[in-house]
Tab-separated table of C-alpha atoms in Angstrom:
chain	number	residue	atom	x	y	z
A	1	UNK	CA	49.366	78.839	125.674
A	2	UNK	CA	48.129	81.005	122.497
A	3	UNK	CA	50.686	83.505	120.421
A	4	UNK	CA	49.592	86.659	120.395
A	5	UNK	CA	48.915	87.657	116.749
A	6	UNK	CA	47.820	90.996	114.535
A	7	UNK	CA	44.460	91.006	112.803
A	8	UNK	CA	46.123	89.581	109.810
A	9	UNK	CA	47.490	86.992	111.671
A	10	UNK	CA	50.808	87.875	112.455
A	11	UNK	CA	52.845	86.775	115.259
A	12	UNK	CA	53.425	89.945	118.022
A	13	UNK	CA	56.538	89.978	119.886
A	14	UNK	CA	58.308	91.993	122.294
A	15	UNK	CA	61.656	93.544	123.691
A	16	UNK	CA	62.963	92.699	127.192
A	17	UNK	CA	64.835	96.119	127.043
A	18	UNK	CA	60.801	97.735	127.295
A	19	UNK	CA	59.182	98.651	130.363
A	20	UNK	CA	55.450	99.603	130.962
A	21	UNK	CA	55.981	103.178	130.766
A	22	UNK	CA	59.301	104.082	128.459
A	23	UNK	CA	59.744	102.358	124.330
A	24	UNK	CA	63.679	101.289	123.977
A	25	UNK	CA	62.908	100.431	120.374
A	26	UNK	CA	62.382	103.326	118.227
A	27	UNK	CA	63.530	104.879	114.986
A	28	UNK	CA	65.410	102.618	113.265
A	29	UNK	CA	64.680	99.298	115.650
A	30	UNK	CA	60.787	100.448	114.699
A	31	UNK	CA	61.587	99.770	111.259
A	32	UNK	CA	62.727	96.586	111.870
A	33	UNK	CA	60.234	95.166	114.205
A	34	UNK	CA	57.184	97.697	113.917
A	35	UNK	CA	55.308	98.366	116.489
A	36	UNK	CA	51.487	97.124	116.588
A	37	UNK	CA	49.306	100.290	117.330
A	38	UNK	CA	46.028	101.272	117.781
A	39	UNK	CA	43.980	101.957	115.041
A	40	UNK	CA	41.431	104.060	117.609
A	41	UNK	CA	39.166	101.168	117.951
A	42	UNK	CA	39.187	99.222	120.993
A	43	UNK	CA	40.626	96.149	121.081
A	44	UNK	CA	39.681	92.584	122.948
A	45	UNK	CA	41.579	90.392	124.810
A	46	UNK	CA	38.622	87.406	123.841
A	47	UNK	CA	39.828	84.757	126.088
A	48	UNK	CA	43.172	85.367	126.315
A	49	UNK	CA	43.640	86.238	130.317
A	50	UNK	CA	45.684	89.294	130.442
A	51	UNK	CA	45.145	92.951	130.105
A	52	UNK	CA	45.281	94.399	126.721
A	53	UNK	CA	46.147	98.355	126.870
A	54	UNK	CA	47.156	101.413	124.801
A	55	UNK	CA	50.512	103.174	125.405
A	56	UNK	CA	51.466	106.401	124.017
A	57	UNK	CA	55.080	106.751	123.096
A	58	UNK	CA	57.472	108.043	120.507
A	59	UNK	CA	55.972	105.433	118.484
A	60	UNK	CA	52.070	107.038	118.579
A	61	UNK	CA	49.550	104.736	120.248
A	62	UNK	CA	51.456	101.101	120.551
A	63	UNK	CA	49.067	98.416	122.178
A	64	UNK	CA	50.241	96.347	125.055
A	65	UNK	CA	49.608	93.231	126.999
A	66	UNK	CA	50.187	92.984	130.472
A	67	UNK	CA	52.317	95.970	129.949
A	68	UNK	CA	54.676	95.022	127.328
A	69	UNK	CA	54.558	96.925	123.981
A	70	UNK	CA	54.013	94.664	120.910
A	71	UNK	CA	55.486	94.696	117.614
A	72	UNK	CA	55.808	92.668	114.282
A	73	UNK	CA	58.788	91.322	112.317
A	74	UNK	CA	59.693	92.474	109.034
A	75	UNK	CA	61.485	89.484	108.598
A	76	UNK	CA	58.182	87.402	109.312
A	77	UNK	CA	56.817	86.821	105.793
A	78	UNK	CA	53.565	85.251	106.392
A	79	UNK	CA	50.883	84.540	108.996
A	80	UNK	CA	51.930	82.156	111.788
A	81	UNK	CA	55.771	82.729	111.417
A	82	UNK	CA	57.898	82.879	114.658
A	83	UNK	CA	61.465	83.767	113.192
A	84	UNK	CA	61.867	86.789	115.351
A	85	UNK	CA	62.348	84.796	118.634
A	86	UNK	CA	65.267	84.857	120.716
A	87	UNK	CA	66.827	87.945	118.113
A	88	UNK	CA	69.517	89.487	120.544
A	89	UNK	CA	67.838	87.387	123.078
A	90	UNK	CA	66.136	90.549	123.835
A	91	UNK	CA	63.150	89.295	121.128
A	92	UNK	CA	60.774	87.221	121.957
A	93	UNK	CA	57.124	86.162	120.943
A	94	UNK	CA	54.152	87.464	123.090
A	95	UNK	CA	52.131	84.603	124.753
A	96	UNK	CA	48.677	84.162	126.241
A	97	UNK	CA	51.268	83.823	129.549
A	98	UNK	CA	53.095	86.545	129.341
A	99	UNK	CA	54.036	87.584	132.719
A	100	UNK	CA	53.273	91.414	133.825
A	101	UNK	CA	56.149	93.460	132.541
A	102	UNK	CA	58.717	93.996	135.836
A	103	UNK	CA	59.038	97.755	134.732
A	104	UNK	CA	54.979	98.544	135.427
A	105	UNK	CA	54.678	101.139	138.465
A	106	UNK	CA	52.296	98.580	139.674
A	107	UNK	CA	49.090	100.732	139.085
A	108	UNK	CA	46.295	98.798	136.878
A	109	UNK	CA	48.204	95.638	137.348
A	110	UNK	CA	46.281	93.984	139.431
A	111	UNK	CA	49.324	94.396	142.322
């Protein structure tokens, strides 16, 4: 099992409360934990085996894997630090595993 990281090598994490198609954190939460969004490039999955996509939301263009939106931690300092997990327990980091989000309409899932 790999964490999912940034570019710079920061740990990506994401929010039970989101579902495939609708952000719950925005605003204020997105200052907290900001979301990780396309920069217009595409991006690659490598050999991780799950679906990376691009969401648009109230946030802009907020990437996804297997349908749940990523974001950093503020409170993560430097590359490779986990201290957003379990926050709420609605916080968690995003895994090469990472189950396809429950909230997906099924379409491009692989249902």
């Amino acid at each position: 099992v790999t964490l999912l990281t940034n570019t710079q090598g920061m740990t990506l994490y994401y929010f039970q409360p989101d579902t495939a198609t609708t952000v719950a954190c925005t605003g204020g939460c997105a200052s907290t934990w900001p979301p990780y969004l396309s920069t217009g490039t595409s991006g690659s999955t490598g050999t991780l085996p799950g679906k990376l996509t691009m969401q648009a939301n109230a946030n802009g263009h907020q990437l996804c894997y297997n349908g749940h939106p990523l974001y950093t931690y503020s409170g993560d300092t430097s590359p490779g630090q986990t201290t957003g997990e379990g926050i709420g327990n609605k916080w968690f980091v995003a895994t090469s595993d990472l189950a396809a989000n429950k909230g997906s309409t099924g379409s491009g899932y692989g249902y």
